[in-house]
């Protein structure tokens, strides 16, 4: 400090290991700077900021670690008018002896992601779902103990999710929204008191019950999927009772009516709709047998049983995801290893096993360009896995502390803010924010 007219500064052969980013502040007249032959592995960002007269920099003879903390130097070398003698990377191994002057910023992958707790909702929950309605993104959460479907909307002023309505019932396990021709319907599945369909009355600004779901077929609903085939809307209810029927319902313009009964008396716990080779399929998970795959028949407009998924007894749920054109499924097991399988053209083939104990949800989610799979547990931390494109499999990414998780859902606000909702059967419902961290900053 106090040397504004200093032009030449040599700090060579001094065994310097680190240096402050403010070291050279105020040296406005500095022309030549040498930090050669020290033990520097990195340099702090903006260390040369304000050195507008600099024409020559000598950094030779240092053991630079070419990681994200040095990305700024690569960018600076590409933009500075000063002459910089050739310098080399000492580490990491893949960059050893590489000339730093020849590196490009694109060679540094410095962004990592993380799920950070953003908001806590003071109630237990089972299912969580998201839907777009009236040009806004909404969330609906099933509360089993209060029997409510709680609807949330994004508050742009308070920058948080807030309650805006609810449907009151008894022992609610699933609240499934479906928007048909701008009209919002909600299928409310209950363990007791029957299951019902509600319609959002925009004039009265409330939900009105319009239909009961036949109680003789749907005795103990456990999961609901909505889907569209051609121009027709459907939903299917997985029934987990000994005497119930997993049933497909079809929209006829005025309401939903029973279209096809599947899987009588098999105690189905989960249903998943997906397309395989461009054809609609359903996968039914059951507590009494292996998961069963049904394929849509265009001639009869019904699902036809195709085959079982081998060696997967006790699969509580099956959820699918796609990487490019390949179809994969995540199979949840409460006891034993959960699995990732890949469609091989005629059957699903084993790809990866995840140790799981007390798991009732293994949910794949895509957020921006990131593919995740989240394996919940009643007895330990929830494991978040990240899809490694080079290895073509999931790798461990992060642990989340969610009590008895039952579902996870991705919610995007204004296509710029991403959240992860985590339901909890025994604790508070948690909202995580998906953040990107720049390690080179």
Tab-separated table of C-alpha atoms in Angstrom:
chain	number	residue	atom	x	y	z
A	1	UNK	CA	0.000	0.000	0.000
A	2	UNK	CA	1.102	3.551	-0.628
A	3	UNK	CA	3.242	2.743	-3.696
A	4	UNK	CA	1.138	4.137	-6.539
A	5	UNK	CA	4.231	4.871	-8.695
A	6	UNK	CA	5.818	1.406	-8.386
A	7	UNK	CA	6.482	-0.004	-11.885
A	8	UNK	CA	8.519	-3.200	-11.391
A	9	UNK	CA	7.812	-5.760	-8.690
A	10	UNK	CA	9.721	-9.051	-8.396
A	11	UNK	CA	8.599	-11.523	-5.714
A	12	UNK	CA	10.491	-14.563	-6.968
A	13	UNK	CA	11.866	-17.674	-5.225
A	14	UNK	CA	10.084	-16.881	-1.967
A	15	UNK	CA	8.319	-20.197	-1.250
A	16	UNK	CA	4.973	-18.339	-1.247
A	17	UNK	CA	2.052	-20.777	-0.952
A	18	UNK	CA	-0.907	-18.389	-0.988
A	19	UNK	CA	-1.598	-14.752	-1.682
A	20	UNK	CA	-4.460	-12.362	-0.888
A	21	UNK	CA	-6.671	-11.023	-3.646
A	22	UNK	CA	-6.019	-7.493	-2.317
A	23	UNK	CA	-2.209	-7.782	-2.389
A	24	UNK	CA	-1.675	-5.551	-5.418
A	25	UNK	CA	-4.539	-3.083	-4.949
A	26	UNK	CA	-3.494	0.502	-5.621
A	27	UNK	CA	-0.452	-0.331	-7.780
A	28	UNK	CA	-1.836	1.653	-10.703
A	29	UNK	CA	1.560	2.185	-12.331
A	30	UNK	CA	2.739	-1.435	-12.168
A	31	UNK	CA	4.146	-2.568	-15.528
A	32	UNK	CA	6.016	-5.778	-14.732
A	33	UNK	CA	5.027	-8.329	-12.073
A	34	UNK	CA	6.856	-11.567	-11.311
A	35	UNK	CA	5.625	-14.289	-8.970
A	36	UNK	CA	7.895	-16.887	-10.539
A	37	UNK	CA	9.290	-19.945	-8.758
A	38	UNK	CA	7.065	-19.983	-5.710
A	39	UNK	CA	4.794	-22.718	-4.333
A	40	UNK	CA	1.543	-21.222	-5.581
A	41	UNK	CA	-1.142	-23.744	-6.482
A	42	UNK	CA	-3.804	-21.150	-7.201
A	43	UNK	CA	-4.431	-17.419	-7.446
A	44	UNK	CA	-7.482	-15.625	-6.054
A	45	UNK	CA	-9.963	-14.214	-8.524
A	46	UNK	CA	-9.486	-10.523	-9.473
A	47	UNK	CA	-5.961	-10.380	-8.057
A	48	UNK	CA	-4.944	-8.302	-11.108
A	49	UNK	CA	-7.999	-6.050	-10.972
A	50	UNK	CA	-7.093	-2.370	-11.274
A	51	UNK	CA	-3.603	-3.046	-12.656
A	52	UNK	CA	-4.393	-1.221	-15.878
A	53	UNK	CA	-0.748	-0.498	-16.780
A	54	UNK	CA	0.363	-4.119	-16.552
A	55	UNK	CA	2.259	-5.295	-19.660
A	56	UNK	CA	4.191	-8.332	-18.438
A	57	UNK	CA	3.379	-11.073	-15.873
A	58	UNK	CA	5.673	-13.962	-14.995
A	59	UNK	CA	4.019	-16.899	-13.190
A	60	UNK	CA	6.443	-19.648	-14.215
A	61	UNK	CA	7.727	-22.256	-11.794
A	62	UNK	CA	4.543	-22.648	-9.732
A	63	UNK	CA	2.639	-25.929	-9.221
A	64	UNK	CA	-0.767	-24.725	-10.360
A	65	UNK	CA	-3.825	-26.854	-9.631
A	66	UNK	CA	-6.039	-26.304	-12.676
A	67	UNK	CA	-9.429	-26.669	-11.005
A	68	UNK	CA	-12.464	-24.409	-10.950
A	69	UNK	CA	-10.752	-21.896	-8.685
A	70	UNK	CA	-8.337	-21.194	-11.531
A	71	UNK	CA	-10.972	-20.900	-14.260
A	72	UNK	CA	-10.926	-17.103	-13.904
A	73	UNK	CA	-7.201	-17.070	-14.771
A	74	UNK	CA	-7.883	-18.929	-18.025
A	75	UNK	CA	-10.550	-16.342	-18.862
A	76	UNK	CA	-8.207	-13.489	-17.911
A	77	UNK	CA	-5.382	-14.877	-20.066
A	78	UNK	CA	-7.746	-14.832	-23.019
A	79	UNK	CA	-8.672	-11.180	-22.545
A	80	UNK	CA	-5.598	-9.395	-21.140
A	81	UNK	CA	-3.233	-7.304	-23.262
A	82	UNK	CA	-0.323	-8.153	-20.958
A	83	UNK	CA	2.330	-10.642	-22.026
A	84	UNK	CA	2.241	-13.769	-19.860
A	85	UNK	CA	4.997	-16.355	-20.104
A	86	UNK	CA	3.824	-19.945	-20.681
A	87	UNK	CA	2.688	-21.616	-17.473
A	88	UNK	CA	1.662	-25.238	-16.874
A	89	UNK	CA	-0.736	-27.276	-14.775
A	90	UNK	CA	0.718	-29.584	-12.153
A	91	UNK	CA	-2.649	-31.108	-11.222
A	92	UNK	CA	-5.191	-32.654	-11.533
A	93	UNK	CA	-3.775	-35.694	-13.326
A	94	UNK	CA	-5.740	-35.149	-16.552
A	95	UNK	CA	-4.322	-31.627	-16.872
A	96	UNK	CA	-0.738	-32.339	-15.734
A	97	UNK	CA	1.795	-30.533	-17.969
A	98	UNK	CA	-1.017	-28.873	-19.930
A	99	UNK	CA	-0.232	-25.303	-20.903
A	100	UNK	CA	-2.647	-23.069	-18.977
A	101	UNK	CA	-2.416	-20.448	-21.730
A	102	UNK	CA	-3.966	-22.980	-24.147
A	103	UNK	CA	-6.906	-24.024	-21.964
A	104	UNK	CA	-10.404	-22.705	-22.633
A	105	UNK	CA	-13.058	-21.844	-19.994
A	106	UNK	CA	-15.362	-24.456	-21.573
A	107	UNK	CA	-13.032	-27.211	-20.341
A	108	UNK	CA	-14.023	-26.436	-16.750
A	109	UNK	CA	-17.290	-27.907	-15.487
A	110	UNK	CA	-17.671	-25.717	-12.433
A	111	UNK	CA	-21.389	-25.825	-11.745
A	112	UNK	CA	-22.771	-28.180	-9.135
A	113	UNK	CA	-26.328	-28.411	-7.906
A	114	UNK	CA	-27.790	-28.812	-4.445
A	115	UNK	CA	-31.172	-29.138	-2.748
A	116	UNK	CA	-31.510	-26.572	0.053
A	117	UNK	CA	-34.464	-26.392	2.484
A	118	UNK	CA	-36.558	-23.391	1.457
A	119	UNK	CA	-39.857	-23.741	3.301
A	120	UNK	CA	-41.445	-26.083	5.830
A	121	UNK	CA	-45.173	-26.882	5.963
A	122	UNK	CA	-46.359	-27.848	9.470
A	123	UNK	CA	-48.320	-30.987	8.591
A	124	UNK	CA	-47.914	-34.598	7.500
A	125	UNK	CA	-48.704	-35.576	3.925
A	126	UNK	CA	-48.911	-38.533	1.566
A	127	UNK	CA	-49.180	-37.521	-2.073
A	128	UNK	CA	-47.957	-34.303	-3.671
A	129	UNK	CA	-48.884	-33.221	-7.183
A	130	UNK	CA	-48.418	-30.144	-9.348
A	131	UNK	CA	-50.591	-28.714	-12.110
A	132	UNK	CA	-50.905	-25.610	-14.293
A	133	UNK	CA	-54.194	-23.734	-14.021
A	134	UNK	CA	-55.223	-20.185	-14.927
A	135	UNK	CA	-51.661	-19.450	-16.136
A	136	UNK	CA	-50.151	-20.307	-12.749
A	137	UNK	CA	-48.415	-23.302	-11.268
A	138	UNK	CA	-50.178	-24.913	-8.297
A	139	UNK	CA	-49.509	-27.722	-5.842
A	140	UNK	CA	-52.004	-30.041	-4.161
A	141	UNK	CA	-51.071	-32.091	-1.101
A	142	UNK	CA	-53.021	-34.989	0.437
A	143	UNK	CA	-53.170	-34.879	4.238
A	144	UNK	CA	-54.216	-38.317	5.532
A	145	UNK	CA	-54.793	-37.383	9.174
A	146	UNK	CA	-56.904	-34.259	8.629
A	147	UNK	CA	-58.488	-35.718	5.471
A	148	UNK	CA	-57.787	-32.591	3.426
A	149	UNK	CA	-56.510	-31.785	-0.019
A	150	UNK	CA	-54.485	-28.604	0.536
A	151	UNK	CA	-53.947	-26.393	-2.519
A	152	UNK	CA	-50.944	-24.084	-2.642
A	153	UNK	CA	-50.043	-21.244	-4.983
A	154	UNK	CA	-46.863	-19.248	-5.438
A	155	UNK	CA	-46.877	-15.814	-3.807
A	156	UNK	CA	-44.764	-13.592	-6.072
A	157	UNK	CA	-44.605	-10.838	-3.443
A	158	UNK	CA	-43.717	-12.912	-0.368
A	159	UNK	CA	-41.682	-15.319	-2.553
A	160	UNK	CA	-43.109	-18.447	-0.929
A	161	UNK	CA	-45.911	-20.988	-1.302
A	162	UNK	CA	-49.184	-20.176	0.447
A	163	UNK	CA	-52.550	-21.920	0.945
A	164	UNK	CA	-55.345	-20.757	-1.294
A	165	UNK	CA	-58.019	-23.457	-0.881
A	166	UNK	CA	-58.750	-26.975	0.341
A	167	UNK	CA	-61.120	-29.896	-0.067
A	168	UNK	CA	-62.171	-31.468	3.212
A	169	UNK	CA	-62.775	-35.202	3.466
A	170	UNK	CA	-61.722	-38.182	5.561
A	171	UNK	CA	-58.512	-40.262	5.419
A	172	UNK	CA	-57.424	-38.717	2.104
A	173	UNK	CA	-54.554	-40.588	0.445
A	174	UNK	CA	-54.408	-39.068	-3.054
A	175	UNK	CA	-55.521	-35.732	-4.495
A	176	UNK	CA	-55.039	-36.012	-8.262
A	177	UNK	CA	-55.643	-32.935	-10.440
A	178	UNK	CA	-56.568	-33.121	-14.109
A	179	UNK	CA	-57.244	-30.115	-16.354
A	180	UNK	CA	-59.555	-30.771	-19.316
A	181	UNK	CA	-60.309	-27.893	-21.693
A	182	UNK	CA	-59.254	-25.324	-19.067
A	183	UNK	CA	-61.548	-26.899	-16.453
A	184	UNK	CA	-59.914	-28.209	-13.266
A	185	UNK	CA	-61.074	-31.517	-11.786
A	186	UNK	CA	-59.635	-33.218	-8.707
A	187	UNK	CA	-59.974	-36.936	-7.996
A	188	UNK	CA	-59.943	-37.388	-4.218
A	189	UNK	CA	-59.153	-40.935	-3.103
A	190	UNK	CA	-60.058	-41.844	0.486
A	191	UNK	CA	-59.667	-44.944	2.612
A	192	UNK	CA	-63.035	-44.335	4.262
A	193	UNK	CA	-66.154	-42.532	3.121
A	194	UNK	CA	-65.683	-43.323	-0.564
A	195	UNK	CA	-63.711	-41.523	-3.259
A	196	UNK	CA	-65.040	-38.540	-5.181
A	197	UNK	CA	-64.437	-36.161	-8.077
A	198	UNK	CA	-64.545	-32.393	-7.562
A	199	UNK	CA	-64.809	-29.562	-10.069
A	200	UNK	CA	-63.437	-26.057	-9.627
A	201	UNK	CA	-66.308	-23.598	-9.999
A	202	UNK	CA	-64.650	-20.396	-11.220
A	203	UNK	CA	-67.766	-18.299	-10.567
A	204	UNK	CA	-68.258	-19.471	-6.981
A	205	UNK	CA	-64.460	-19.712	-6.574
A	206	UNK	CA	-64.648	-23.067	-4.799
A	207	UNK	CA	-64.586	-26.823	-5.343
A	208	UNK	CA	-67.888	-28.629	-5.886
A	209	UNK	CA	-68.322	-32.389	-5.677
A	210	UNK	CA	-69.761	-33.634	-8.975
A	211	UNK	CA	-69.344	-37.396	-8.816
A	212	UNK	CA	-68.788	-40.396	-6.560
A	213	UNK	CA	-66.456	-43.207	-7.583
A	214	UNK	CA	-68.095	-46.644	-7.370
A	215	UNK	CA	-67.348	-47.944	-3.901
A	216	UNK	CA	-67.772	-51.626	-4.811
A	217	UNK	CA	-64.692	-51.492	-7.058
A	218	UNK	CA	-62.565	-48.891	-5.327
A	219	UNK	CA	-62.403	-50.016	-1.708
A	220	UNK	CA	-58.867	-49.075	-0.681
A	221	UNK	CA	-57.289	-46.732	-3.233
A	222	UNK	CA	-53.516	-46.345	-3.068
A	223	UNK	CA	-52.465	-44.489	-6.221
A	224	UNK	CA	-53.965	-42.596	-9.170
A	225	UNK	CA	-52.534	-41.876	-12.617
A	226	UNK	CA	-54.045	-39.538	-15.219
A	227	UNK	CA	-53.236	-39.786	-18.928
A	228	UNK	CA	-54.454	-39.028	-22.417
A	229	UNK	CA	-54.629	-41.452	-25.345
A	230	UNK	CA	-55.415	-39.848	-28.699
A	231	UNK	CA	-58.118	-37.307	-27.809
A	232	UNK	CA	-59.516	-39.122	-24.775
A	233	UNK	CA	-58.724	-38.447	-21.101
A	234	UNK	CA	-58.444	-41.252	-18.549
A	235	UNK	CA	-57.463	-41.923	-14.986
A	236	UNK	CA	-56.711	-45.232	-13.308
A	237	UNK	CA	-56.995	-46.068	-9.604
A	238	UNK	CA	-54.772	-48.746	-8.058
A	239	UNK	CA	-56.832	-50.530	-5.415
A	240	UNK	CA	-54.952	-52.290	-2.620
A	241	UNK	CA	-57.833	-54.121	-0.931
A	242	UNK	CA	-58.364	-57.877	-1.133
A	243	UNK	CA	-61.720	-57.432	-2.861
A	244	UNK	CA	-61.121	-54.333	-4.990
A	245	UNK	CA	-60.447	-53.790	-8.689
A	246	UNK	CA	-57.784	-51.555	-10.178
A	247	UNK	CA	-60.000	-49.632	-12.596
A	248	UNK	CA	-59.574	-47.325	-15.598
A	249	UNK	CA	-62.039	-44.423	-15.882
A	250	UNK	CA	-62.741	-42.442	-19.066
A	251	UNK	CA	-63.965	-38.879	-19.560
A	252	UNK	CA	-67.160	-38.750	-21.663
A	253	UNK	CA	-67.661	-34.993	-21.787
A	254	UNK	CA	-69.704	-34.739	-18.602
A	255	UNK	CA	-67.931	-36.969	-16.124
A	256	UNK	CA	-65.673	-39.973	-15.640
A	257	UNK	CA	-67.148	-43.423	-15.976
A	258	UNK	CA	-65.760	-46.920	-15.527
A	259	UNK	CA	-64.046	-48.025	-18.740
A	260	UNK	CA	-62.112	-51.169	-17.789
A	261	UNK	CA	-61.361	-53.202	-14.695
A	262	UNK	CA	-57.854	-54.577	-14.301
A	263	UNK	CA	-56.294	-56.851	-11.766
A	264	UNK	CA	-59.155	-57.962	-9.546
A	265	UNK	CA	-58.136	-58.894	-5.993
A	266	UNK	CA	-54.400	-58.412	-6.476
A	267	UNK	CA	-53.938	-55.657	-3.883
A	268	UNK	CA	-52.251	-53.180	-6.228
A	269	UNK	CA	-50.127	-50.524	-4.541
A	270	UNK	CA	-49.035	-48.388	-7.510
A	271	UNK	CA	-49.868	-47.689	-11.151
A	272	UNK	CA	-47.586	-46.001	-13.688
A	273	UNK	CA	-48.501	-44.778	-17.172
A	274	UNK	CA	-45.703	-44.649	-19.758
A	275	UNK	CA	-45.047	-45.020	-23.446
A	276	UNK	CA	-42.789	-47.785	-24.740
A	277	UNK	CA	-41.878	-47.623	-28.425
A	278	UNK	CA	-44.594	-45.002	-28.869
A	279	UNK	CA	-47.339	-47.242	-27.452
A	280	UNK	CA	-49.289	-46.560	-24.215
A	281	UNK	CA	-48.580	-48.942	-21.322
A	282	UNK	CA	-49.514	-49.348	-17.669
A	283	UNK	CA	-47.331	-50.966	-15.029
A	284	UNK	CA	-49.176	-52.250	-11.972
A	285	UNK	CA	-47.259	-52.963	-8.769
A	286	UNK	CA	-48.820	-55.365	-6.323
A	287	UNK	CA	-48.187	-56.715	-2.851
A	288	UNK	CA	-49.153	-60.185	-4.050
A	289	UNK	CA	-47.145	-60.672	-7.260
A	290	UNK	CA	-44.490	-59.236	-9.594
A	291	UNK	CA	-45.206	-55.951	-11.436
A	292	UNK	CA	-47.426	-56.507	-14.470
A	293	UNK	CA	-47.200	-54.590	-17.756
A	294	UNK	CA	-50.324	-53.865	-19.794
A	295	UNK	CA	-50.319	-52.513	-23.370
A	296	UNK	CA	-53.049	-50.436	-25.005
A	297	UNK	CA	-54.928	-52.215	-27.797
A	298	UNK	CA	-56.152	-49.792	-30.466
A	299	UNK	CA	-58.758	-52.226	-31.750
A	300	UNK	CA	-60.576	-52.741	-28.467
A	301	UNK	CA	-59.514	-49.430	-26.828
A	302	UNK	CA	-58.522	-51.368	-23.733
A	303	UNK	CA	-55.346	-52.443	-21.958
A	304	UNK	CA	-54.193	-56.029	-22.494
A	305	UNK	CA	-51.828	-57.858	-20.153
A	306	UNK	CA	-48.417	-58.293	-21.788
A	307	UNK	CA	-45.926	-59.755	-19.286
A	308	UNK	CA	-44.504	-59.609	-15.757
A	309	UNK	CA	-41.241	-57.994	-14.686
A	310	UNK	CA	-39.119	-60.929	-13.612
A	311	UNK	CA	-37.299	-61.277	-10.277
A	312	UNK	CA	-39.035	-58.295	-8.693
A	313	UNK	CA	-41.336	-59.677	-6.048
A	314	UNK	CA	-42.435	-57.197	-3.385
A	315	UNK	CA	-42.006	-54.131	-5.616
A	316	UNK	CA	-44.103	-51.471	-3.921
A	317	UNK	CA	-44.002	-48.985	-6.815
A	318	UNK	CA	-42.610	-48.476	-10.322
A	319	UNK	CA	-41.796	-45.046	-11.797
A	320	UNK	CA	-40.274	-44.355	-15.197
A	321	UNK	CA	-37.940	-41.816	-16.799
A	322	UNK	CA	-36.294	-41.322	-20.167
A	323	UNK	CA	-32.727	-40.479	-21.163
A	324	UNK	CA	-32.803	-39.434	-24.809
A	325	UNK	CA	-34.828	-42.235	-26.416
A	326	UNK	CA	-34.127	-44.910	-23.791
A	327	UNK	CA	-36.817	-45.870	-21.255
A	328	UNK	CA	-35.865	-46.730	-17.667
A	329	UNK	CA	-37.849	-47.638	-14.549
A	330	UNK	CA	-37.157	-47.217	-10.829
A	331	UNK	CA	-38.627	-50.049	-8.738
A	332	UNK	CA	-39.143	-49.476	-5.016
A	333	UNK	CA	-38.745	-52.208	-2.440
A	334	UNK	CA	-39.490	-51.855	1.268
A	335	UNK	CA	-37.266	-54.828	2.070
A	336	UNK	CA	-34.388	-55.717	-0.248
A	337	UNK	CA	-32.639	-53.780	-2.977
A	338	UNK	CA	-34.533	-51.271	-5.050
A	339	UNK	CA	-33.651	-51.349	-8.739
A	340	UNK	CA	-33.125	-49.344	-11.896
A	341	UNK	CA	-33.996	-51.258	-15.069
A	342	UNK	CA	-33.686	-50.391	-18.764
A	343	UNK	CA	-36.025	-51.349	-21.590
A	344	UNK	CA	-34.119	-53.733	-23.836
A	345	UNK	CA	-36.610	-54.059	-26.701
A	346	UNK	CA	-38.629	-56.971	-25.374
A	347	UNK	CA	-38.181	-56.783	-21.593
A	348	UNK	CA	-36.798	-54.613	-18.811
A	349	UNK	CA	-33.211	-55.547	-17.949
A	350	UNK	CA	-31.327	-55.009	-14.679
A	351	UNK	CA	-29.103	-51.936	-14.707
A	352	UNK	CA	-28.421	-50.998	-11.092
A	353	UNK	CA	-29.313	-51.962	-7.525
A	354	UNK	CA	-29.718	-49.519	-4.657
A	355	UNK	CA	-29.594	-50.786	-1.069
A	356	UNK	CA	-32.905	-49.839	0.505
A	357	UNK	CA	-34.594	-50.539	3.801
A	358	UNK	CA	-37.962	-49.119	4.624
A	359	UNK	CA	-38.340	-47.491	1.197
A	360	UNK	CA	-41.777	-46.650	-0.170
A	361	UNK	CA	-40.759	-44.160	-2.851
A	362	UNK	CA	-38.013	-44.235	-5.496
A	363	UNK	CA	-38.857	-41.249	-7.653
A	364	UNK	CA	-37.007	-40.191	-10.817
A	365	UNK	CA	-37.163	-36.443	-11.503
A	366	UNK	CA	-35.777	-34.240	-14.242
A	367	UNK	CA	-34.954	-30.661	-13.254
A	368	UNK	CA	-33.627	-28.526	-16.113
A	369	UNK	CA	-30.964	-30.723	-17.699
A	370	UNK	CA	-30.347	-32.741	-14.553
A	371	UNK	CA	-31.791	-36.228	-14.083
A	372	UNK	CA	-32.187	-37.357	-10.478
A	373	UNK	CA	-33.649	-40.344	-8.656
A	374	UNK	CA	-34.672	-39.957	-5.019
A	375	UNK	CA	-34.871	-43.014	-2.774
A	376	UNK	CA	-36.798	-42.370	0.416
A	377	UNK	CA	-36.528	-44.380	3.618
A	378	UNK	CA	-38.469	-44.717	6.861
A	379	UNK	CA	-35.305	-45.641	8.772
A	380	UNK	CA	-32.476	-43.509	7.388
A	381	UNK	CA	-31.677	-40.459	5.308
A	382	UNK	CA	-33.255	-40.054	1.901
A	383	UNK	CA	-30.678	-40.650	-0.836
A	384	UNK	CA	-30.579	-38.412	-3.902
A	385	UNK	CA	-28.843	-39.926	-6.940
A	386	UNK	CA	-27.614	-38.057	-10.008
A	387	UNK	CA	-27.542	-39.592	-13.496
A	388	UNK	CA	-23.954	-39.804	-14.744
A	389	UNK	CA	-24.179	-39.724	-18.548
A	390	UNK	CA	-20.690	-41.166	-19.029
A	391	UNK	CA	-21.282	-44.117	-16.702
A	392	UNK	CA	-24.918	-44.428	-17.851
A	393	UNK	CA	-26.080	-44.994	-14.286
A	394	UNK	CA	-26.926	-43.151	-11.074
A	395	UNK	CA	-24.279	-41.997	-8.600
A	396	UNK	CA	-24.801	-40.773	-5.039
A	397	UNK	CA	-25.366	-37.061	-4.892
A	398	UNK	CA	-26.894	-35.786	-1.638
A	399	UNK	CA	-28.690	-36.896	1.524
A	400	UNK	CA	-31.959	-35.299	2.672
A	401	UNK	CA	-33.484	-35.579	6.135
A	402	UNK	CA	-37.168	-36.307	5.477
A	403	UNK	CA	-39.220	-38.315	7.961
A	404	UNK	CA	-41.039	-41.251	6.351
A	405	UNK	CA	-41.191	-39.785	2.820
A	406	UNK	CA	-43.985	-40.956	0.538
A	407	UNK	CA	-43.663	-38.817	-2.597
A	408	UNK	CA	-41.451	-36.257	-4.301
A	409	UNK	CA	-42.452	-33.808	-7.009
A	410	UNK	CA	-40.659	-31.125	-9.008
A	411	UNK	CA	-42.354	-27.721	-9.199
A	412	UNK	CA	-41.097	-25.034	-11.571
A	413	UNK	CA	-42.033	-21.370	-11.085
A	414	UNK	CA	-41.795	-19.019	-14.079
A	415	UNK	CA	-39.442	-21.558	-15.705
A	416	UNK	CA	-36.626	-20.072	-13.627
A	417	UNK	CA	-37.013	-21.309	-10.024
A	418	UNK	CA	-37.133	-25.025	-9.290
A	419	UNK	CA	-38.415	-26.640	-6.111
A	420	UNK	CA	-38.598	-30.165	-4.766
A	421	UNK	CA	-41.619	-31.009	-2.593
A	422	UNK	CA	-41.058	-33.869	-0.169
A	423	UNK	CA	-44.100	-35.340	1.571
A	424	UNK	CA	-43.704	-36.782	5.061
A	425	UNK	CA	-45.978	-39.316	6.707
A	426	UNK	CA	-44.572	-38.646	10.183
A	427	UNK	CA	-43.093	-35.139	10.113
A	428	UNK	CA	-43.314	-31.814	8.338
A	429	UNK	CA	-43.689	-31.483	4.588
A	430	UNK	CA	-40.513	-29.918	3.221
A	431	UNK	CA	-39.875	-27.717	0.201
A	432	UNK	CA	-36.318	-27.719	-1.144
A	433	UNK	CA	-34.943	-25.231	-3.624
A	434	UNK	CA	-32.787	-26.587	-6.431
A	435	UNK	CA	-29.780	-24.282	-6.638
A	436	UNK	CA	-26.765	-24.110	-8.938
A	437	UNK	CA	-23.443	-23.265	-7.319
A	438	UNK	CA	-20.574	-21.841	-9.386
A	439	UNK	CA	-17.368	-23.210	-7.879
A	440	UNK	CA	-15.306	-20.774	-9.912
A	441	UNK	CA	-16.945	-17.704	-8.384
